[in-house]
Tab-separated table of C-alpha atoms and ligand atoms in Angstrom:
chain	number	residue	atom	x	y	z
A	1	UNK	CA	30.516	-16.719	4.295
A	2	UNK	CA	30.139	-14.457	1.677
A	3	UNK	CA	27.894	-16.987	-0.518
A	4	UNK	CA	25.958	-17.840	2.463
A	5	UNK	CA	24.672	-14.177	3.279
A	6	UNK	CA	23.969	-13.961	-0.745
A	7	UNK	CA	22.003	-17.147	-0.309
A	8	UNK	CA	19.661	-15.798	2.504
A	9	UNK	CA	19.466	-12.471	0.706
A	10	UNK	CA	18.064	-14.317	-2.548
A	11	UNK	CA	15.675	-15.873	-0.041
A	12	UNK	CA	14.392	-13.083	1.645
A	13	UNK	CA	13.478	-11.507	-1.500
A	14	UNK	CA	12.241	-14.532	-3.050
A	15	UNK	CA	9.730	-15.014	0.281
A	16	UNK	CA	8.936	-11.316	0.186
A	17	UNK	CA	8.006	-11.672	-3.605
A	18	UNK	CA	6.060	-14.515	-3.093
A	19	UNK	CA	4.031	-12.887	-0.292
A	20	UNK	CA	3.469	-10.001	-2.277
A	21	UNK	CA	2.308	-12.902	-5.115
A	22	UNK	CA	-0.297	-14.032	-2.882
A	23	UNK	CA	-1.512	-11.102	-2.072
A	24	UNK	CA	-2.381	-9.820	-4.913
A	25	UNK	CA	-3.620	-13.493	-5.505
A	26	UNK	CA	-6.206	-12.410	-3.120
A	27	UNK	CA	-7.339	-9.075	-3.707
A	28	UNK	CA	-8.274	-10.360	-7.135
A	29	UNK	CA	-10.106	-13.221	-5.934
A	30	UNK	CA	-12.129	-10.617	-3.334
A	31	UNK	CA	-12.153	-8.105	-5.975
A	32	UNK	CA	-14.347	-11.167	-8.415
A	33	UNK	CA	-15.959	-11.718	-5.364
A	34	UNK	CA	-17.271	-8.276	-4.418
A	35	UNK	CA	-18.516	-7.597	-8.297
A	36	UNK	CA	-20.514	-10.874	-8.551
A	37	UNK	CA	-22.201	-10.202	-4.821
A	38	UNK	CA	-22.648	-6.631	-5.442
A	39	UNK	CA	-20.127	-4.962	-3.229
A	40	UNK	CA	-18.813	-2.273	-4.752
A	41	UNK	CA	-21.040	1.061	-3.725
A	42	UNK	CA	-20.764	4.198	-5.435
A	43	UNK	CA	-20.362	7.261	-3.364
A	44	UNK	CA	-20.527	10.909	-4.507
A	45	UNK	CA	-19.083	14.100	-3.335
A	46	UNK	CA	-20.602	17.520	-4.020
A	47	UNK	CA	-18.797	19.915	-6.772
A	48	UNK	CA	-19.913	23.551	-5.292
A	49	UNK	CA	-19.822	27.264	-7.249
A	50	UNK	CA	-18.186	28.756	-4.286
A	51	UNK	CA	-19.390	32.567	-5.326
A	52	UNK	CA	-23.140	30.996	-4.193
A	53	UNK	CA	-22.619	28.321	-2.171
A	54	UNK	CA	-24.970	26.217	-4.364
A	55	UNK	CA	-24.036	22.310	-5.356
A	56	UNK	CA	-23.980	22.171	-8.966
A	57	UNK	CA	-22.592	18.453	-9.429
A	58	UNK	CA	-21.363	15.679	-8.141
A	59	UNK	CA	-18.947	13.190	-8.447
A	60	UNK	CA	-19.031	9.134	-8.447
A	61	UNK	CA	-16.027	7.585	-6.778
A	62	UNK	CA	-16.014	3.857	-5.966
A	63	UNK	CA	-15.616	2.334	-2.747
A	64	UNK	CA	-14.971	-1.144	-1.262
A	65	UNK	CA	-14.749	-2.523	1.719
A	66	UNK	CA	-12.539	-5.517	2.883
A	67	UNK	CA	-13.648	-8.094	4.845
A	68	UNK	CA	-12.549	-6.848	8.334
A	69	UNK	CA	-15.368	-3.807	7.038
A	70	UNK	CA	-12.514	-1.562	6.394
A	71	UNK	CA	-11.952	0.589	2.884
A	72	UNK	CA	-9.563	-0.243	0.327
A	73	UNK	CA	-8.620	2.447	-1.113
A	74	UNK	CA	-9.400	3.274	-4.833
A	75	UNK	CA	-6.253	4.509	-5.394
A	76	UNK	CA	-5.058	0.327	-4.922
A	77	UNK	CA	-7.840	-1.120	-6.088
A	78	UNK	CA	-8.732	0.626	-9.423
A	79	UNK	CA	-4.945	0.403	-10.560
A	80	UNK	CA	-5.061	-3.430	-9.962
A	81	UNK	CA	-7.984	-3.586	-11.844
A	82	UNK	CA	-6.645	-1.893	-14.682
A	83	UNK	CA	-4.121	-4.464	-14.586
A	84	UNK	CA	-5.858	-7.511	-14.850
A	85	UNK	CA	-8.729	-6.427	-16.775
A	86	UNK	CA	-11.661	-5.776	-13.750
A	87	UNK	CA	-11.813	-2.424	-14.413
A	88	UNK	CA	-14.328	-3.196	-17.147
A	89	UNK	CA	-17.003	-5.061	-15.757
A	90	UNK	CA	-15.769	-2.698	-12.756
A	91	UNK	CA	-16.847	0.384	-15.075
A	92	UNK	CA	-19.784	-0.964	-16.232
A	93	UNK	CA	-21.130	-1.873	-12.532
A	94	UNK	CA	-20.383	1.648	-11.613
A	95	UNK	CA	-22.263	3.178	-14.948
A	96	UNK	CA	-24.918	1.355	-14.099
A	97	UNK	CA	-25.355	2.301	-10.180
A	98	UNK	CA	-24.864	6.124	-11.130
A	99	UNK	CA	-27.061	6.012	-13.851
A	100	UNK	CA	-30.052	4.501	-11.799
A	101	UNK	CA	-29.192	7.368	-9.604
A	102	UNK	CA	-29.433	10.283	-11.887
A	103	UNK	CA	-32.505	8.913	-13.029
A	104	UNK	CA	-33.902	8.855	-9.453
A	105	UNK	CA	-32.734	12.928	-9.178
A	106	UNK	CA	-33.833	14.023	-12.550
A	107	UNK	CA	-37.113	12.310	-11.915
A	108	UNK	CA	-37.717	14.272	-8.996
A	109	UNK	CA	-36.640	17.767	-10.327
A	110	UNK	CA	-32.971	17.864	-9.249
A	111	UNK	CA	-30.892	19.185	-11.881
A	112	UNK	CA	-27.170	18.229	-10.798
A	113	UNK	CA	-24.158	17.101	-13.607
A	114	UNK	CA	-22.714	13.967	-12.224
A	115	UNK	CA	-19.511	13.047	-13.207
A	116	UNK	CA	-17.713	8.990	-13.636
A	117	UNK	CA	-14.587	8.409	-13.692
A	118	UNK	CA	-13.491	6.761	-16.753
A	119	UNK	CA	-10.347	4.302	-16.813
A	120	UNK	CA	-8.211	4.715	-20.108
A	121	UNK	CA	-8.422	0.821	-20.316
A	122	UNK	CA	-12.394	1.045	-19.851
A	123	UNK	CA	-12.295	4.299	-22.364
A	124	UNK	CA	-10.282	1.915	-25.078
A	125	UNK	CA	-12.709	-0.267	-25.406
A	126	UNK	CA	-14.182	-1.183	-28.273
A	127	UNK	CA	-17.384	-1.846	-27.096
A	128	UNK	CA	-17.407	1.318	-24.614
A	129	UNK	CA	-19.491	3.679	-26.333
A	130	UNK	CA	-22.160	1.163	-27.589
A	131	UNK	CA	-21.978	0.477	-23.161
A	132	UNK	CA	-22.648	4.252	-22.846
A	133	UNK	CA	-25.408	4.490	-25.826
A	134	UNK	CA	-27.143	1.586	-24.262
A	135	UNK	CA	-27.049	2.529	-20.378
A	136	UNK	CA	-28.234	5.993	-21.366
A	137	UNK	CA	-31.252	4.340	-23.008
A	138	UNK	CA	-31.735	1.047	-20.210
A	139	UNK	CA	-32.052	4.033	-17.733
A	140	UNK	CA	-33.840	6.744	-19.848
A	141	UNK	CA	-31.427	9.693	-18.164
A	142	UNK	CA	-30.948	12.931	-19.851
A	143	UNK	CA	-26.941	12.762	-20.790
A	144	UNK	CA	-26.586	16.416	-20.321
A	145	UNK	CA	-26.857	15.339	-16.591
A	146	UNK	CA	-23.747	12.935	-17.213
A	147	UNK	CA	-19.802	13.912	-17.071
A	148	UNK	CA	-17.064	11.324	-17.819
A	149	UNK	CA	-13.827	12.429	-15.991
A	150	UNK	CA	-11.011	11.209	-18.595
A	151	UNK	CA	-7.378	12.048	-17.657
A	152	UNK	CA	-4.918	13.022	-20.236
A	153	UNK	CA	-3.198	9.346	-20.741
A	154	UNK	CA	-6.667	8.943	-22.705
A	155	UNK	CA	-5.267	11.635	-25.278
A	156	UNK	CA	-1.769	10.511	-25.596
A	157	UNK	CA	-2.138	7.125	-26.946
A	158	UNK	CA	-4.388	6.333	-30.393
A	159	UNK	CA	-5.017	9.782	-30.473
A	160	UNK	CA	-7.258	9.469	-33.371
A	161	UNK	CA	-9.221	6.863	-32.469
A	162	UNK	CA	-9.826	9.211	-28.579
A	163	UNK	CA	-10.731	12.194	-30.701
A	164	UNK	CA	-13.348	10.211	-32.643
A	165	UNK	CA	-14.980	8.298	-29.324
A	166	UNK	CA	-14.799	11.670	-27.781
A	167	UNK	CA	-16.719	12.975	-30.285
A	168	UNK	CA	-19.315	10.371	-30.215
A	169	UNK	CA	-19.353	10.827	-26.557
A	170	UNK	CA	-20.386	14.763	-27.268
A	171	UNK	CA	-22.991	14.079	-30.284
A	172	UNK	CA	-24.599	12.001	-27.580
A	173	UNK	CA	-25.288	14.920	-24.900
A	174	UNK	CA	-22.371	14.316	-22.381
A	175	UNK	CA	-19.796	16.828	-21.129
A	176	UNK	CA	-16.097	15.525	-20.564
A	177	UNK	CA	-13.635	16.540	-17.950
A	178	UNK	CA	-9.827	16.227	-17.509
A	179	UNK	CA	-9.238	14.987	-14.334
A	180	UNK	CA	-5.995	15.781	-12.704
A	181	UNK	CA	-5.134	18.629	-15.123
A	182	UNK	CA	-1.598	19.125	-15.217
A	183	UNK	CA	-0.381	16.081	-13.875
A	184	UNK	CA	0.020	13.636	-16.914
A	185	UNK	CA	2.311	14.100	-20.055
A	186	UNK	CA	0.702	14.690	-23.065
A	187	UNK	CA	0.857	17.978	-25.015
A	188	UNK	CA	-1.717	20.748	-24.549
A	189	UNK	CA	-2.542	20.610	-28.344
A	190	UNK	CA	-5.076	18.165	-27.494
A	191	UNK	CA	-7.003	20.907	-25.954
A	192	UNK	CA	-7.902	22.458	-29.119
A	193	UNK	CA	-8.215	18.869	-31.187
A	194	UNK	CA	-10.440	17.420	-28.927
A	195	UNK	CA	-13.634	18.267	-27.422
A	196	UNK	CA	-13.478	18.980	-23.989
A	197	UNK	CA	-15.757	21.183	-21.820
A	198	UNK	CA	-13.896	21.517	-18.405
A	199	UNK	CA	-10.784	21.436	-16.411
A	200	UNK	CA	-9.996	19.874	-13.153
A	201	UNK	CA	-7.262	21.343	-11.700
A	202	UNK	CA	-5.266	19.001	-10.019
A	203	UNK	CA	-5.579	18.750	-5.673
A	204	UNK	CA	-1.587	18.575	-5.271
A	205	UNK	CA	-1.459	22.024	-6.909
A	206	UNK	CA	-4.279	23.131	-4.760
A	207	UNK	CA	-2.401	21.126	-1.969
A	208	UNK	CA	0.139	23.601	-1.442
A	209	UNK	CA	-0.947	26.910	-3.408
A	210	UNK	CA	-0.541	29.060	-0.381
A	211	UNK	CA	2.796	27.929	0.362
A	212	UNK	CA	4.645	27.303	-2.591
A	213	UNK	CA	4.833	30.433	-5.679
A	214	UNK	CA	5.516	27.478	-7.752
A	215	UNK	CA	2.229	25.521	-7.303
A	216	UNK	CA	0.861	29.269	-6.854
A	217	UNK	CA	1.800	30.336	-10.580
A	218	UNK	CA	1.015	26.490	-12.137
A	219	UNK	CA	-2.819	27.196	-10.717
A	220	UNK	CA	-2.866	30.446	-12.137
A	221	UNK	CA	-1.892	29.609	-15.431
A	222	UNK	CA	-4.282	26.800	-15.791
A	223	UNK	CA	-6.921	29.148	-15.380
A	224	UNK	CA	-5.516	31.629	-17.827
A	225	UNK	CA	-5.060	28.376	-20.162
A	226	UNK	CA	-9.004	27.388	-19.379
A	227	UNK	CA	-10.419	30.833	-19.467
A	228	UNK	CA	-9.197	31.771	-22.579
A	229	UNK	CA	-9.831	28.558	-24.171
A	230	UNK	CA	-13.522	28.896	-23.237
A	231	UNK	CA	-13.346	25.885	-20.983
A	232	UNK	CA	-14.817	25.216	-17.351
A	233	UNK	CA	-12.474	25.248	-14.448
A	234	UNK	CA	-13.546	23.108	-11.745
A	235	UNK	CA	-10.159	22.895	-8.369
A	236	UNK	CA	-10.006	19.602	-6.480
A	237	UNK	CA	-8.827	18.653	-3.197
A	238	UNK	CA	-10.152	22.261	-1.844
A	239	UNK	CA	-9.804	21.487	1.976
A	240	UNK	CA	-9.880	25.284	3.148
A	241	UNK	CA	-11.690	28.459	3.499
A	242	UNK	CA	-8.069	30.722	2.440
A	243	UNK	CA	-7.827	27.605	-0.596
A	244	UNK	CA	-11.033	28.322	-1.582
A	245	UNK	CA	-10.796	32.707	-1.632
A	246	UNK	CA	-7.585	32.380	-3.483
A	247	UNK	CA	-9.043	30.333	-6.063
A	248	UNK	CA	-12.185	32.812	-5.977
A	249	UNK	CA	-9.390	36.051	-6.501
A	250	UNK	CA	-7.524	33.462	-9.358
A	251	UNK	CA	-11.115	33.254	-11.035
A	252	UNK	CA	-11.914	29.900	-10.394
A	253	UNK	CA	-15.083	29.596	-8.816
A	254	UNK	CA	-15.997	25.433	-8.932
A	255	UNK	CA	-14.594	23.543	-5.930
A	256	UNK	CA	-14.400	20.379	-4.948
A	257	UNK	CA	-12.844	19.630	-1.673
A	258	UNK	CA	-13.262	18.266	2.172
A	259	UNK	CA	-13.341	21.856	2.880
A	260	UNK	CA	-17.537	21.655	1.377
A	261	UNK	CA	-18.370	17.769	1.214
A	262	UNK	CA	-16.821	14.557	1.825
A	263	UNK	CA	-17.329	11.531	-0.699
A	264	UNK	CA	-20.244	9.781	0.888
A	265	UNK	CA	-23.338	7.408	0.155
A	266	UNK	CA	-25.986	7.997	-2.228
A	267	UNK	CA	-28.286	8.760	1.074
A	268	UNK	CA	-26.880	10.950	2.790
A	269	UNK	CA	-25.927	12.894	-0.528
A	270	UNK	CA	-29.639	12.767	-1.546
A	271	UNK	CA	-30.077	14.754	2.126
A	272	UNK	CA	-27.128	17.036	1.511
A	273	UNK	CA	-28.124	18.069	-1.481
A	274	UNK	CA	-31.579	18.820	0.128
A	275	UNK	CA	-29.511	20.846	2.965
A	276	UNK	CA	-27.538	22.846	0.590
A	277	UNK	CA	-30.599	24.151	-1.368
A	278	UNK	CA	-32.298	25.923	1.505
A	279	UNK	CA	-29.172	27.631	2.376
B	1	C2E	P1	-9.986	11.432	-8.675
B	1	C2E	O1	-10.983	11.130	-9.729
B	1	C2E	O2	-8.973	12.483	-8.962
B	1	C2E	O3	-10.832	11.751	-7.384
B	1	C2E	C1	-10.476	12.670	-6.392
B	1	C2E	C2	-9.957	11.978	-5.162
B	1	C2E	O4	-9.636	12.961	-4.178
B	1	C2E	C3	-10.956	11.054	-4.487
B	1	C2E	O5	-10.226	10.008	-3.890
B	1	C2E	C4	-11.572	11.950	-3.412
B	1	C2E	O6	-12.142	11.219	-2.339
B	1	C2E	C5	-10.348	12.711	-2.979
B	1	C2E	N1	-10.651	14.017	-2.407
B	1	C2E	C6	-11.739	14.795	-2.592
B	1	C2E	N2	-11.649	15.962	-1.917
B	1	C2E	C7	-10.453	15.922	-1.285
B	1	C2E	C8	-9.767	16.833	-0.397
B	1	C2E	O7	-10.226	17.923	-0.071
B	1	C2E	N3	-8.530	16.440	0.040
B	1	C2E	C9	-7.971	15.250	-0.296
B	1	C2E	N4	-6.768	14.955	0.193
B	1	C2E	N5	-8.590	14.365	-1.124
B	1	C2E	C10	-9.809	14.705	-1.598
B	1	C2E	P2	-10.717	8.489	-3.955
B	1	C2E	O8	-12.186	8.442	-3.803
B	1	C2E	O9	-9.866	7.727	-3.006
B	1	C2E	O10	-10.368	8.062	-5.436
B	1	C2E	C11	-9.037	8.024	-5.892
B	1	C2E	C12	-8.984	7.859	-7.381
B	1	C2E	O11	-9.494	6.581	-7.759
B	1	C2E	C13	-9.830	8.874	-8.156
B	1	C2E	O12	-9.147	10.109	-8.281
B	1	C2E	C14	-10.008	8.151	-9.464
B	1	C2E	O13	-8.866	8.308	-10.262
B	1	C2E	C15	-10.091	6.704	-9.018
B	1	C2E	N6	-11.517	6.288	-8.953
B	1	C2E	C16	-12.426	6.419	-7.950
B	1	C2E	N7	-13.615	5.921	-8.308
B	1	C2E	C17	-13.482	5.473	-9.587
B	1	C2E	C18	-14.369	4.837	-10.532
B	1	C2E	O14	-15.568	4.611	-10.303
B	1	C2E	N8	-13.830	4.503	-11.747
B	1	C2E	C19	-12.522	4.758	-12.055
B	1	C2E	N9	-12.066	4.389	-13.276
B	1	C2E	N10	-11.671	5.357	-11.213
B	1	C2E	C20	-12.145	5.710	-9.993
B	2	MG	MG1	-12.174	12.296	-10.848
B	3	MG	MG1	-8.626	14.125	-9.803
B	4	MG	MG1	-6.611	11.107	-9.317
């Protein structure tokens, strides 16, 4: 009895498993797919000084859609691709389609820093700054009108080897970000070792400022951390008007958040951006 339970146990699992196999199977297989048909479409999302209500940058985040039309979230996809290697060609693809953008807005007069998200695989790279070098020159774009969001798993590993690619990255005109300040686990030495020009603070501290004095005090230190360091502070995942005043009263005055502007295509950013400068 006993053995014969354990049997269909081990073959539940072992179905389950394989399922979960093939899946994954086929996400790579679409994932090929979408890169060598040109798929993959960069959105952006405005990052807003909320004293002025002015757009001062945006961000590139990926998007792709499955084959019923529907989005697959980045948050599965760019993992995976870290995994089994996409997330170069990936990053390159996505360089590339931001790039030609920025061109087209510095071209006609719009002055915006636009920020890509870099993967630490993508970052570690030997090849990755002779990419960036390059793409800056294939496009002819002014790099002080490019950001690379890194997050701090970037810093903890090789640190050496980060601080000198970092540097590079710097010498060459662009501004770097941590993204999801806070959240990962290296130590905050790196902030004086390496150069860095802004702060993200992360969106699950912003989440739930107003409601927990824990998430409250982390916010405010960050900005006493970034302020006195001389670094930007820039608060994600700002989805309200109260968010977005207590961030104003921390001293924080870059937001990012539903609450101004929703990731969305190059388009209809081109006429939001047009919106938000007659204001
Ligand atoms: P991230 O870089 O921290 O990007 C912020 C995420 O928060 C984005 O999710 C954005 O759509 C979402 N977001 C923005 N405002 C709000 C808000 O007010 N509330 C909430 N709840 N969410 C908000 P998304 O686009 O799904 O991207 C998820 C993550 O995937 C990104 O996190 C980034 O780590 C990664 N990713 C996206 N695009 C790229 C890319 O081109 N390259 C790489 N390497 N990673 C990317
Ligand atoms: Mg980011
Ligand atoms: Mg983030
Ligand atoms: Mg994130």
């Amino acid at each position: 009895q006993a053995k014969q339970s354990g049997r269909n146990r081990w073959q539940f699992f072992s179905t389950e498993l394989e399922a979960q196999v093939q899946e994954r199977h086929q996400l790579e297989q679409y994932m090929h797919h979408a890169l060598e048909h040109q798929m993959f479409e960069v959105f952006y999302q405005a990052k807003v000084d909320a004293r002025t209500n002015t757009v001062i940058g945006l961000e590139a985040l990926l998007r792709l859609k499955d084959r019923k039309g529907e989005f697959i979230s980045p948050a599965v996809f760019i993992p995976f691709a870290e995994e089994n290697g996409l997330i170069v060609p990936i990053g390159q693809m996505v360089m590339q389609q931001v790039f030609e953008h920025v061109h087209h807005w510095q071209q006609s007069g719009i002055e915006l820093v636009v920020s890509i998200n870099i993967s630490v695989v993508q970052f570690k790279q030997p090849t990755f700054l002779e990419s960036v070098h390059a793409a800056l020159l294939q496009h002819n774009v002014k790099p002080e009108g490019i950001e690379f969001e890194i997050t701090e798993g970037v810093l903890a590993k090789n640190s050496e080897e980060s601080r000198a690619v970092l540097a590079e990255l710097k010498a060459l005109g662009l501004q770097i970000s941590i993204d999801d300040f806070g959240t990962g686990y290296s130590s905050l030495s790196y902030l004086k070792r390496f150069p860095i020009d802004v702060l993200k603070i992360d969106q699950s501290f912003v989440r739930d400022m107003l409601t927990d004095a824990s998430d409250a005090a982390i916010v405010e230190a960050i900005i006493n951390l970034g302020r006195s360091l001389g670094l930007k502070l820039i608060a994600e995942g700002v989805e309200t008007v109260d968010q977005a005043q207590a961030l104003l009263a921390k001293g924080c005055h870059l937001m990012q958040g539903y609450h101004y502007c929703r990731p969305m295509p190059f388009k209809a950013i081109c006429d939001y951006i047009q919106q938000a400068s007659r204001f």
